[in-house]
Amino acid sequence: MTDWTPDLVEERLAEAAFVLKRLPEPRRQGYFSTWPEMVYSFADKVGQEPRPMRVLPSPLAISRMEETLTWTACLEPIDGKIVWMKAHGERWKEICWAVGLQRSAAHQHWQFGISVIALTLNRRRFNRNMSKRRVIELAAGA
């Protein structure tokens, strides 16, 4: 892929967040149980919640996710936090509470973040002193 757009960056970040959710929980090494696995009868299972099925992501999806994790290194911390919260599917209300910004300002930070990532991936040079609006317009025109 040579031409990254903010929409493609957004999709890739959402995919990376989805892959992160599907990865198995880390286990502590060295701890194990000598007790046998419990076998439940039907009466025991009546009130229980079913265990969620976990489908592991493919190795290709994990590789893309690992590549995507490095993309936010070029962003300011607040922009990176907003970009990842939005990728994880958080609502704007929770994002605004977490970063302490109004919705319009948080949305502009998010657009700026994915625009900077798109410009960086396309290896396009831009002045870091440009306004956020100008960087967003530059990435949209790319």
XYZ file of C-alpha atoms in Angstrom:
142
model
C 0.000 0.000 0.000
C 1.510 3.279 -0.996
C -1.313 5.784 -0.591
C -2.676 5.916 2.947
C -5.768 7.973 3.670
C -7.180 8.866 7.101
C -10.060 6.426 6.448
C -7.645 3.545 5.796
C -5.672 4.458 8.904
C -8.886 4.475 10.940
C -9.863 1.025 9.621
C -6.424 -0.420 10.372
C -6.455 1.003 13.907
C -9.929 -0.463 14.523
C -8.718 -3.837 13.237
C -5.692 -3.678 15.550
C -7.923 -2.891 18.532
C -10.193 -5.817 17.624
C -7.200 -8.166 17.379
C -5.952 -6.955 20.776
C -9.335 -7.818 22.306
C -9.204 -11.337 20.841
C -5.722 -12.215 22.074
C -5.633 -14.657 24.989
C -5.007 -13.337 28.467
C -1.372 -13.580 29.577
C -0.698 -16.353 32.067
C 1.852 -16.448 34.817
C 4.491 -19.022 34.161
C 5.290 -21.553 36.820
C 1.831 -21.675 38.386
C -0.390 -24.666 37.774
C -3.105 -26.599 39.507
C -2.884 -30.263 40.439
C -6.642 -30.438 40.932
C -8.584 -32.261 38.239
C -10.913 -30.339 35.918
C -14.422 -30.123 37.372
C -17.167 -31.868 35.437
C -20.516 -30.093 35.826
C -23.845 -31.858 35.625
C -26.826 -30.369 33.798
C -28.341 -29.133 37.072
C -25.133 -27.253 37.860
C -25.091 -25.565 34.451
C -28.678 -24.243 34.600
C -27.896 -20.941 36.341
C -24.426 -20.389 34.899
C -23.461 -17.950 32.193
C -21.962 -19.613 29.127
C -18.229 -19.202 28.702
C -17.412 -16.791 25.899
C -15.885 -18.461 22.894
C -12.578 -16.932 21.957
C -11.472 -17.173 18.358
C -7.777 -16.504 18.078
C -6.655 -14.063 15.385
C -4.550 -15.240 12.465
C -0.777 -14.695 12.463
C -1.163 -12.204 9.596
C -3.667 -10.162 11.637
C -1.285 -10.194 14.615
C 1.574 -8.974 12.392
C -0.568 -6.110 11.071
C -1.583 -5.263 14.636
C 2.048 -5.154 15.785
C 2.903 -2.833 12.900
C -0.054 -0.605 13.755
C 0.941 -0.301 17.425
C 3.988 1.768 16.461
C 2.008 4.330 14.468
C 0.988 6.489 17.406
C 4.600 7.073 18.520
C 4.780 10.229 16.375
C 1.692 11.753 18.045
C 1.312 13.872 21.130
C 0.127 11.771 24.112
C -3.383 13.271 24.142
C -3.812 12.676 20.394
C -2.585 9.094 20.726
C -4.961 8.436 23.610
C -7.928 9.795 21.663
C -6.979 7.805 18.544
C -6.722 4.528 20.484
C -9.894 5.117 22.492
C -11.798 5.784 19.260
C -10.243 2.666 17.675
C -11.476 0.613 20.629
C -15.006 1.849 19.946
C -15.366 4.181 22.905
C -18.159 6.741 22.730
C -17.242 10.393 22.439
C -18.698 11.052 25.888
C -16.201 8.686 27.555
C -13.352 10.028 25.429
C -14.168 13.616 26.410
C -14.326 12.689 30.084
C -10.988 10.859 29.890
C -9.054 13.647 28.164
C -10.914 16.666 29.516
C -11.886 18.235 26.199
C -15.145 19.213 24.564
C -16.468 16.941 21.852
C -15.534 19.243 18.973
C -11.979 19.679 20.268
C -11.591 15.932 20.877
C -12.896 15.218 17.369
C -10.388 17.670 15.893
C -7.551 16.017 17.862
C -8.695 12.618 16.535
C -8.811 13.846 12.932
C -5.403 15.470 13.377
C -3.963 12.249 14.820
C -5.099 9.990 11.984
C -4.064 12.655 9.450
C -0.532 12.828 10.883
C -0.329 9.024 10.776
C -1.506 8.971 7.147
C 0.997 11.654 6.123
C 3.801 9.865 7.960
C 2.965 6.527 6.310
C 2.898 8.215 2.901
C 6.307 9.757 3.717
C 4.967 13.213 2.993
C 6.757 16.052 4.691
C 4.770 18.690 6.495
C 5.647 21.470 8.867
C 4.938 20.573 12.487
C 4.011 24.224 13.097
C 1.016 24.008 10.736
C -2.420 24.349 12.224
C -4.413 21.210 12.919
C -7.006 22.208 10.317
C -4.315 22.631 7.615
C -2.798 19.188 8.379
C -6.260 17.599 8.193
C -6.898 19.290 4.819
C -3.460 18.235 3.555
C -4.100 14.573 4.463
C -7.595 14.616 2.973
C -6.228 15.959 -0.297
C -3.536 13.290 -0.402
